[in-house]
XYZ file of C-alpha atoms in Angstrom:
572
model
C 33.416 113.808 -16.567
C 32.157 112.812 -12.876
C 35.195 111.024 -12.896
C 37.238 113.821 -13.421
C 35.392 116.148 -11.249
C 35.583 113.953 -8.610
C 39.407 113.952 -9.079
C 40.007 117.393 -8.918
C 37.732 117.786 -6.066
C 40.076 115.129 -3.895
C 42.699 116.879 -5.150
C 41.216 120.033 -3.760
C 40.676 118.422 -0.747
C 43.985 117.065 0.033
C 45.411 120.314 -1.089
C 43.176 122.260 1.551
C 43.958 119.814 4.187
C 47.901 119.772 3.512
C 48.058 123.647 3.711
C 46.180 123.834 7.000
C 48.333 121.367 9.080
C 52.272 121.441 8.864
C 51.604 117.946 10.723
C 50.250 116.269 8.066
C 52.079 118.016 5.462
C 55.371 116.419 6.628
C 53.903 113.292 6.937
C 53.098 112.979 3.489
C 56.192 114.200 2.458
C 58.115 111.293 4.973
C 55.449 108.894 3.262
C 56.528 110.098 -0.628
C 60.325 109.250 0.491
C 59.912 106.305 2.123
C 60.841 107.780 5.611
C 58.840 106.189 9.066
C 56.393 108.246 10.297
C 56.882 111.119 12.003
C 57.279 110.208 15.352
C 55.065 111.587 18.570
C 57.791 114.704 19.378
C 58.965 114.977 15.494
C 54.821 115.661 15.064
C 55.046 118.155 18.479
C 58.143 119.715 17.133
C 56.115 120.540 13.654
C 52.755 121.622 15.553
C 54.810 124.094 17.649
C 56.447 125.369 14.491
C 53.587 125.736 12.646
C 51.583 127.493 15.926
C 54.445 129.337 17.820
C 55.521 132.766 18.050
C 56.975 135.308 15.667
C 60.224 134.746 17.541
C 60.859 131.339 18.706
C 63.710 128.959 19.845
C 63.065 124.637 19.492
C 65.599 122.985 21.471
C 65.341 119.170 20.823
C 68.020 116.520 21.269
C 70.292 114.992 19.089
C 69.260 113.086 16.078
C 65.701 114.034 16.247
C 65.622 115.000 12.572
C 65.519 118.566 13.457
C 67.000 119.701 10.264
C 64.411 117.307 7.740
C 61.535 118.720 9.652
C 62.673 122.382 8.718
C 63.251 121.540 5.016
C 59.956 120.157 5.026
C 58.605 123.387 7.025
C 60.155 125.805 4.622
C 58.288 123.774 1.472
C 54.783 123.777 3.454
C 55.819 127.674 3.981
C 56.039 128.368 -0.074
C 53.265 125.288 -0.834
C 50.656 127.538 1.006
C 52.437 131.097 -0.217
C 55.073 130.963 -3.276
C 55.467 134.635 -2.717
C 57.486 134.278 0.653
C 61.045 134.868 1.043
C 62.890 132.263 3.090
C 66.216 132.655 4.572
C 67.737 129.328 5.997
C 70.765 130.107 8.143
C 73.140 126.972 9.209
C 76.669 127.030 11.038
C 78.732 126.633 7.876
C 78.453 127.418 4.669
C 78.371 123.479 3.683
C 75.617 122.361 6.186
C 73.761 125.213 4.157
C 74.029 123.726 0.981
C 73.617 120.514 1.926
C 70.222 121.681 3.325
C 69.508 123.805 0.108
C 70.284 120.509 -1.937
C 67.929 118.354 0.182
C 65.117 120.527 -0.053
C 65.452 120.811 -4.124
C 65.373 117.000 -3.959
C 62.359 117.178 -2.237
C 60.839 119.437 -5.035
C 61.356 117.268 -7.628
C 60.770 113.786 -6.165
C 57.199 114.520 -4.193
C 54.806 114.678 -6.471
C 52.557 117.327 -4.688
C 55.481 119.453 -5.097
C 56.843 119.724 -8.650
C 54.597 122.395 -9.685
C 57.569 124.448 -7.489
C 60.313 123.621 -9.399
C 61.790 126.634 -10.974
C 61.260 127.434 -14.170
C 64.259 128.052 -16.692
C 64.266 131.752 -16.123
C 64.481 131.688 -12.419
C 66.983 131.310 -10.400
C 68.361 127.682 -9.355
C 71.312 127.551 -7.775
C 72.057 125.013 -4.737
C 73.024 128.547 -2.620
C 69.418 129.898 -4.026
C 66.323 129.206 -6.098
C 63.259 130.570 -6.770
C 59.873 128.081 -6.529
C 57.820 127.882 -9.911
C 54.652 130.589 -10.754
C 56.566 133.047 -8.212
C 56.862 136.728 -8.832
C 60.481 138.359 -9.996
C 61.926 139.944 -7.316
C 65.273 140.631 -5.755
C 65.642 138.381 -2.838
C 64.962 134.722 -4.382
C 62.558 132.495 -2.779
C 64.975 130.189 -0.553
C 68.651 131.374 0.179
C 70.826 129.079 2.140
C 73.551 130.878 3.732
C 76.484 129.938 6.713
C 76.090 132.071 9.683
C 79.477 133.737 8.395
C 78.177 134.372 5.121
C 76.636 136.868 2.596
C 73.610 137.842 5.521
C 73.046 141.288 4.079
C 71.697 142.369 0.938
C 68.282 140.447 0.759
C 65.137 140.694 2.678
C 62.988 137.952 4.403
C 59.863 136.792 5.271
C 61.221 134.346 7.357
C 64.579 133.280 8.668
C 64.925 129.831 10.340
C 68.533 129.415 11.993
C 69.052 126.008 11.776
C 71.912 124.787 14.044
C 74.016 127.667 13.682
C 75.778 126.969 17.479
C 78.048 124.266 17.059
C 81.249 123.745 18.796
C 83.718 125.184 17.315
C 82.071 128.351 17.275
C 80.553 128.866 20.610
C 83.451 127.193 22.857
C 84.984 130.336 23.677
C 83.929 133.635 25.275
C 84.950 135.244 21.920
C 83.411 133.106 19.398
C 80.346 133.206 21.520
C 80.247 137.169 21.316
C 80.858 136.642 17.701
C 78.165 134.354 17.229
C 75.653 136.777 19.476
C 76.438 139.701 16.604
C 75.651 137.720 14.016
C 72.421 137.190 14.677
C 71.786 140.412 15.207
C 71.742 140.877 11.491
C 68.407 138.924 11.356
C 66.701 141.977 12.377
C 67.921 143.648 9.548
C 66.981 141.507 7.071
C 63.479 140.640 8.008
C 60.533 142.682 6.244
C 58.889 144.827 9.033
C 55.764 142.746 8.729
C 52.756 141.496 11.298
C 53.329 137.751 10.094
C 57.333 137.669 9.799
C 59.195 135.324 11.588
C 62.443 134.121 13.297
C 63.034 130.370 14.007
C 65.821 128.584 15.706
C 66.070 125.322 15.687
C 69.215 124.050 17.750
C 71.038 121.788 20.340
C 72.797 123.878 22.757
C 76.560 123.244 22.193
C 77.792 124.946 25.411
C 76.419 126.036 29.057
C 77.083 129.323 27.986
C 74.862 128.492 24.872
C 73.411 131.387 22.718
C 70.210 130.088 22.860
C 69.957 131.248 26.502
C 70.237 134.735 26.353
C 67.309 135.123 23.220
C 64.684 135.092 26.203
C 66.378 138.244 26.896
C 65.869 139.482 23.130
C 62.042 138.509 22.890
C 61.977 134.989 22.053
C 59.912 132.032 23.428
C 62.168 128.832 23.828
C 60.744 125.246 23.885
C 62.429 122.157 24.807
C 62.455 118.372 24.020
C 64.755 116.547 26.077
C 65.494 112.879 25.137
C 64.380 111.568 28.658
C 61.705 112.291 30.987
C 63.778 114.667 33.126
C 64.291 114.569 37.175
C 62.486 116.926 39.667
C 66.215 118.911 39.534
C 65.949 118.700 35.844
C 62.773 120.335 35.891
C 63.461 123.540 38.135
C 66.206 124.031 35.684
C 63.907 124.119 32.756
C 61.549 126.421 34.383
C 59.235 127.088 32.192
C 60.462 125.825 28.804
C 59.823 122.474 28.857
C 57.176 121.309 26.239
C 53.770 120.869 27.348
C 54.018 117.590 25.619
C 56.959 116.141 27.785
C 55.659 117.433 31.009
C 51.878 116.090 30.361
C 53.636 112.356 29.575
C 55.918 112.646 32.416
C 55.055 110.145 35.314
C 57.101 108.832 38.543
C 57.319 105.897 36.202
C 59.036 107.005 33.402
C 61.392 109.290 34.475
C 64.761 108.916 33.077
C 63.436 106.711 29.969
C 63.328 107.699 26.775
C 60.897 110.671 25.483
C 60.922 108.783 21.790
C 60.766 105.695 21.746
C 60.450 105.630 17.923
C 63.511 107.549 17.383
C 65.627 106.178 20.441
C 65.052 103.621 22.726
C 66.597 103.445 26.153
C 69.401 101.100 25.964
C 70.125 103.034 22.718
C 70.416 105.949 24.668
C 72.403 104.679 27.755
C 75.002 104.105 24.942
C 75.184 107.215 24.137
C 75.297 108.712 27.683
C 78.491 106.363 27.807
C 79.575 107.605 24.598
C 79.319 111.086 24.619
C 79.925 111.265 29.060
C 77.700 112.669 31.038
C 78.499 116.345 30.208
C 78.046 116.053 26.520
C 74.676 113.841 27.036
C 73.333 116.660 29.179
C 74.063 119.027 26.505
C 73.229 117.121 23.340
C 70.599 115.133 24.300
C 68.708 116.632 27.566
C 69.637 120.359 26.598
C 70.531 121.423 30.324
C 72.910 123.582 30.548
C 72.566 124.543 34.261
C 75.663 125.959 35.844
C 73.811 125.799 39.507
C 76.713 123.723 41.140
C 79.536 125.591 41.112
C 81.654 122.256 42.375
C 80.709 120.565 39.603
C 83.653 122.237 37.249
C 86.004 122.557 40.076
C 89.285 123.451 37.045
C 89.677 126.352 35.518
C 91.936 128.160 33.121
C 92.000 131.488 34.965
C 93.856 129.563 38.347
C 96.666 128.953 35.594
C 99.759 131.305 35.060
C 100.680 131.345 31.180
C 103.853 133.299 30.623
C 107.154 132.167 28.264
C 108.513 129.082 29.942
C 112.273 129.226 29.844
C 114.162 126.080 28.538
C 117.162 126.180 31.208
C 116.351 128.172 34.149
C 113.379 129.336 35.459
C 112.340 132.398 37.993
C 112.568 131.456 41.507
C 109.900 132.929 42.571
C 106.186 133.620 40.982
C 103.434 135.761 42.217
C 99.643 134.911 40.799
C 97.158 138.376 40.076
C 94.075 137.866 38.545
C 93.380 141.564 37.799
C 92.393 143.325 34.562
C 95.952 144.132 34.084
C 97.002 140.292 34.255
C 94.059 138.855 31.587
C 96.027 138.185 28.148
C 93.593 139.505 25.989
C 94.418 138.161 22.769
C 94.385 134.337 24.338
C 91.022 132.933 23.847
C 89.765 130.359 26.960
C 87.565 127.769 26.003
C 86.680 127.155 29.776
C 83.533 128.463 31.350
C 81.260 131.847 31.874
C 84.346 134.310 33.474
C 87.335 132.051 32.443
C 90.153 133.759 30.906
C 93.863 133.025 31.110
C 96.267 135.336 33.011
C 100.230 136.138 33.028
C 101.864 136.391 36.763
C 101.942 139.655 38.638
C 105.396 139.272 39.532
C 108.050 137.402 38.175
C 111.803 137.178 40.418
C 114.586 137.956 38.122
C 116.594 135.434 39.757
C 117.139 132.819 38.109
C 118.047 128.985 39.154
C 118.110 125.430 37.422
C 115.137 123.539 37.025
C 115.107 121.112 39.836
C 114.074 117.993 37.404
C 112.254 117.534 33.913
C 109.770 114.717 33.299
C 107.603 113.824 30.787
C 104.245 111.574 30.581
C 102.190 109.808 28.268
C 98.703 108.210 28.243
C 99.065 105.809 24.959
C 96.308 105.211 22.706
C 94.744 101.652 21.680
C 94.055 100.732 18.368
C 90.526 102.245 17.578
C 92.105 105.655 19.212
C 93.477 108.455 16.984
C 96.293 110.215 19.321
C 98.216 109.857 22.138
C 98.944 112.183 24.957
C 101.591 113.713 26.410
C 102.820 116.315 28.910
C 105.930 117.693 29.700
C 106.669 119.476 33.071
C 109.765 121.367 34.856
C 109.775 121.830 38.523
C 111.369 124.422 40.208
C 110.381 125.337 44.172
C 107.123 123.771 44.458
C 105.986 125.294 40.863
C 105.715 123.150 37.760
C 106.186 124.653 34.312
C 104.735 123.006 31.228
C 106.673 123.795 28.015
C 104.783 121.217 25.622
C 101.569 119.336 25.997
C 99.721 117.476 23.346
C 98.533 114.520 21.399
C 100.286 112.729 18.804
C 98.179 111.219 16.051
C 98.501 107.935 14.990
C 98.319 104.163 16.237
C 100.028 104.561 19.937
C 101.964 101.450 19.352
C 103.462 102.115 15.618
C 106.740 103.478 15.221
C 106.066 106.824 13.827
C 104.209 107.923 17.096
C 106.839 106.228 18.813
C 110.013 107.652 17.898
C 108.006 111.517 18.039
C 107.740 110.892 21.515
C 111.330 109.790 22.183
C 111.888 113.003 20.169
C 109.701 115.161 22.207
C 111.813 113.691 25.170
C 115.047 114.367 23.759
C 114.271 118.416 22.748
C 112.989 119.049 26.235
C 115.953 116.862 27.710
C 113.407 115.351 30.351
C 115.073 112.921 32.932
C 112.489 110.376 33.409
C 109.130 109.581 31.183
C 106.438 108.342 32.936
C 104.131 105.946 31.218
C 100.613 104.675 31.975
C 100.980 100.886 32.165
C 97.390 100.069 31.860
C 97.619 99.811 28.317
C 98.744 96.314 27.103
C 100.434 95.514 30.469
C 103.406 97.476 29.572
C 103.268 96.359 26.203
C 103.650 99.939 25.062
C 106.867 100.495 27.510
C 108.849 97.855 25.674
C 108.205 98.457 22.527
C 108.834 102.728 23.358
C 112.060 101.297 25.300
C 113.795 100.203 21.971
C 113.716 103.250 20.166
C 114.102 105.739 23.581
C 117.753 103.438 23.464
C 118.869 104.689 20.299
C 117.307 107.830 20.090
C 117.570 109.438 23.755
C 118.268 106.818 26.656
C 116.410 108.119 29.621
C 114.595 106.176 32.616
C 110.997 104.930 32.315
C 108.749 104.886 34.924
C 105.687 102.613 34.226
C 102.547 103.438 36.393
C 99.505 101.768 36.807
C 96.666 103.491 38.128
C 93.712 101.746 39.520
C 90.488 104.215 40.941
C 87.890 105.941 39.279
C 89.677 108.338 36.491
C 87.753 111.688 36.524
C 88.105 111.476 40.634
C 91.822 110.635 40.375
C 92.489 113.687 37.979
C 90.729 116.030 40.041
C 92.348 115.251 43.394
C 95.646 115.632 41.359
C 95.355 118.572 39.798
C 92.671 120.529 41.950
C 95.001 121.619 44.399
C 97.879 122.369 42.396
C 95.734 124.752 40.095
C 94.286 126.126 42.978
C 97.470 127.484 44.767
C 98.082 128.718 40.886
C 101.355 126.087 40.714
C 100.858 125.371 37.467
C 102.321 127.512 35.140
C 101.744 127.022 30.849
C 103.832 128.111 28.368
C 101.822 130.430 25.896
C 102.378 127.774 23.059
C 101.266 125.164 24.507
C 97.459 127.113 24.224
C 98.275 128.412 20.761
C 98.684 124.603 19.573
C 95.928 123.007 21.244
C 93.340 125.700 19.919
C 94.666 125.550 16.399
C 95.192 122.015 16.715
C 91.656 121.743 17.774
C 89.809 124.098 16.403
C 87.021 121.734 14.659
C 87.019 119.084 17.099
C 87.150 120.762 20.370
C 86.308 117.832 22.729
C 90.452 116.535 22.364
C 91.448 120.122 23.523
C 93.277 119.531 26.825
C 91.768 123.048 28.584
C 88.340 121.990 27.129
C 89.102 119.078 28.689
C 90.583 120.355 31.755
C 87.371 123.090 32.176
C 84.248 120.109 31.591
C 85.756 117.285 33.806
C 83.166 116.528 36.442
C 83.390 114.173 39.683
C 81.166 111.903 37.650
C 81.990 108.631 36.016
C 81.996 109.303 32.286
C 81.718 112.977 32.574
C 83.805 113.464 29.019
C 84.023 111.651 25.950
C 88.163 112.697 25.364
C 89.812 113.086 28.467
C 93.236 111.639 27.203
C 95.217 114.747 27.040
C 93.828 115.809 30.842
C 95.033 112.162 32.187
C 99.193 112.533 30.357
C 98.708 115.975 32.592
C 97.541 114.309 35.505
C 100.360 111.882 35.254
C 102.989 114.158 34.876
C 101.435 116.245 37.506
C 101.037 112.907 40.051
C 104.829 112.569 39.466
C 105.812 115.452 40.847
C 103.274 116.011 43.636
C 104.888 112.481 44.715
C 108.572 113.624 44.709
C 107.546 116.816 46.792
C 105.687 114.612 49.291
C 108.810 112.372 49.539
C 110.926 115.405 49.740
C 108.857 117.279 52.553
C 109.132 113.423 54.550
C 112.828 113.552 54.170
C 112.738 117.533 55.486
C 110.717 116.357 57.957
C 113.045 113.697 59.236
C 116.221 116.104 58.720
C 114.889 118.183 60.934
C 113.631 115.637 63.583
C 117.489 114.159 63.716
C 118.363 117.811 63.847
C 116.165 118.457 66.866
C 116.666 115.413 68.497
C 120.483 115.738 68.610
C 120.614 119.010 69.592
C 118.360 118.371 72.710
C 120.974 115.299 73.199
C 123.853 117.828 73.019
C 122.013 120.193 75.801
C 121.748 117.592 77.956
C 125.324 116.680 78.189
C 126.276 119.837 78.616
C 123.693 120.401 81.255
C 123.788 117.205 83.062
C 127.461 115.929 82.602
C 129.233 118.791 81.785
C 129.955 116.906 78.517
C 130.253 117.945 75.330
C 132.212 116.716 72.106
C 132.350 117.811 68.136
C 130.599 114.923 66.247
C 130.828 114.463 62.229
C 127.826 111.785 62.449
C 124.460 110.493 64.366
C 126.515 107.573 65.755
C 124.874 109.003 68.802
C 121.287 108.114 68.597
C 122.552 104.707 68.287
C 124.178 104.582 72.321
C 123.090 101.987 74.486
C 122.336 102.623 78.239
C 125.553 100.940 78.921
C 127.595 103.557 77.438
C 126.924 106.356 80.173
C 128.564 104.036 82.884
């Protein structure tokens, strides 16, 4: 019987002690499935949740395990009160099941937690369920739901938005304003009580993430960065950064890892290369200053998008960036203010494109497309009919004779082809099939300096005196295209390259524009030499002419510049 008592009174115990700290409660729960520890910022993260505000933002890196500690915080939730009503809201409708089905699993493989597994008159869906010995009421106990899903028609306790920003739904200005209306809803569902709450938990996705305008709405926002961040770092944090990373931070360990149990630093200098330095400050040190304004120097709204014509082309094009020129129903993925725009003026003259080329950055082996851009120039202005990526090995047949094919519809006359790849390898073999499909000259070019510097000096100053000019279908494709992996968009692309070695993780689309671009900017610097020496032969033989007439009373009708070529001998 002491025995027994004894038991229960443990029991007791461990019951009391698991309720009180969310800490210990999830690691018991890591212990029961044979997860490591919680690690130093996993056990911050959970303190913070358990202690924070009623409205609340956790930004943590990457990978932290952000979305196992808030299954585990929605079970210590109903373990301490089975009467609470917990909405989980994730980005899609699968990520919310897949949450929904981990945290049943949970329920019915920890033993301190089967007593919550619904009973056979509850409800137990993987969308919802209800939690054993809880009352019947409308709203179950746990609903799972996509941020575009059923939101309405149940009330909460509290709502924990678990990742809902991800990148296909927060690269554009629209989808962003979308997202931001969403959320409202949570205000709607939660029950007007003192101890409701709202909880995200997120990475930012964007620098125009939603997470930084909920300071503006009420919340407190906390963040966990993957390194110990620089001074600059810092004064863009302001006041956000956990107590925990700034009380750890020394002159020592800045730029090292913040978790060494999760990530160590070579790990993590990986990933910097992996992702580029844009997506690393995003994903894993959640910065998403804008305070340089170099440090995006393209964007979409120096572009003119209008209906490229196939033959000939206006002669002349005038750029407006007014209200009246933004093409509303074009969504830009580039930054804060970025919108496309159609010309202010365009000549009704008409005249013959002055050449057509094409270029393509080929893919290796481990790649899944390869890019290409077409361009048309015409007076200084260079018209883009079809950009893209073609999926595939670069060096099999299929991609090979869609590019030839590409080449032939647009009827360019010369394809320009970065030779890096295989040492031309990719030429030859593209050579064979151009020769029976559309014969046209190949240009193989080999490029040698740092890549995001070389794109930008290309195409910066074209964009900027708005000589680049998109065909409207060219956008259409690459957002639908796109649309869930945003990073291979070309004007993502085009609006995230940085000066910075590494700065994206896709930049092959950007570089067949850059190419094609390069190719013209070259034959318009050769032209403007040849100008330029027309008209010094033109000078020079018309001063020639004045002095004869002047000097000798001589002058004579040439056809040629026979002329410049006199000796001194020839006056006598």
């Amino acid at each position: 019987m002491n025995n027994k008592n004894n038991n229960n009174n443990k029991h007791k115990a461990m019951e009391a002690q698991l309720k009180k700290s969310f800490p210990l409660f999830l690691a018991a729960i890591w212990h029961y499935i044979n997860l490591p520890k919680p690690t130093d910022v996993q056990k911050d993260i959970a303190n913070y949740l358990q202690t924070g505000s009623k409205r609340m933002v956790i930004e943590a890196f990457r990978g932290v395990g952000k979305s196992f500690v808030t299954s585990a915080f929605v079970l210590w939730l109903l373990y301490r009160d089975r009467e609470l009503k917990i909405m989980v809201v994730s980005a899609s409708k699968d990520r919310a099941l897949a949450f929904s089905h981990f945290t049943k699993k949970l329920i019915a493989e920890v033993p301190f937690l089967q007593h919550l597994q619904p009973s056979s008159d509850q409800r137990n869906s993987v969308e919802y369920f209800d939690v054993g010995g809880c009352k019947s009421d409308q709203s179950p106990s746990v609903k799972s739901v996509g941020i575009t899903g059923q939101l309405t028609g149940s009330r909460a306790d509290v709502i924990i938005a678990d990742d809902i920003e991800v990148l296909n739904n927060s690269a554009t200005q629209t989808a962003r304003d979308k997202l931001s209306e969403l959320v409202k809803e949570f205000d709607a569902i939660l029950k007007p009580l003192p101890t409701s709450r709202i909880i995200y938990l997120g990475t930012p996705q964007t620098e125009m993430s939603i997470y930084n305008q909920l300071p503006e709405r009420g919340y407190d926002v906390r963040i966990w960065p993957a390194l110990y961040p620089t001074d600059s770092e810092l004064i863009a944090y302001g006041s956000k950064i956990a107590p925990y990373i700034l009380d750890r931070r020394t002159d020592d360990n800045i730029g090292l890892t913040t978790d060494p149990q999760r990530f160590s630093d070579d790990d993590l200098a990986e990933r910097k290369l992996s992702y580029g330095k844009a997506g690393f400050a995003l994903q894993f040190m959640l910065n998403t200053s804008l305070s340089d304004a170099e440090k995006y120097p393209l964007k979409t709204s120096d572009l003119m998008v209008m209906d490229v014509p196939r033959q000939k082309a206006p002669v002349l094009l005038e750029y407006g960036s007014s209200y009246d020129q933004v093409i509303q129903d074009l969504p830009s993925v580039g930054l804060a203010g970025d919108r496309f725009y159609r010309p202010m003026f365009i000549d009704p003259e008409r005249a013959e494109y002055t050449g057509r080329v094409m270029a393509i950055d080929p893919s290796g082996k481990g790649k899944d497309e390869t890019a290409y851009a077409v361009g048309f120039m015409l007076n200084g202005n260079i018209f883009v009919p079809d950009a893209g990526g073609v999926k595939g090995v670069g060096y099999s047949d299929e991609v090979l004779v869609t590019l030839c094919n590409i080449a032939k519809k647009h009827q360019v006359n010369a394809i320009v082809i970065e030779e890096n790849f295989g040492s031309g390898m990719f030429s030859e073999l593209f050579k064979k099939h151009l020769h029976r499909i559309y014969p046209c000259m190949v240009i193989d070019e080999r490029v040698s300096s740092m890549k995001e510097k070389r794109i930008i000096d290309t195409l910066e100053p074209v964009i900027d005196q708005h000589r680049l000019i998109f065909d409207r279908s060219v956008i259409e494709k690459d957002m639908r295209d796109n649309e869930y992996r945003m990073e291979y968009s070309l004007f993502y692309q085009m609006t995230r390259i940085t000066a910075e070695r590494g700065a994206l993780r896709h930049d092959d689309r950007l570089d067949a524009l850059s190419l094609m671009v390069s190719y013209w900017v070259k034959q318009m610097a050769a032209d403007d030499r040849a100008k330029a020496e027309e008209w010094r032969t033109a000078q020079l033989e018309a001063e020639f002419e004045n002095f004869m007439t002047g000097i000798v009373g001589f002058k004579e009708e040439r056809t040629d510049n026979s002329w410049l070529h006199l000796g001194s001998g020839s006056f006598g």
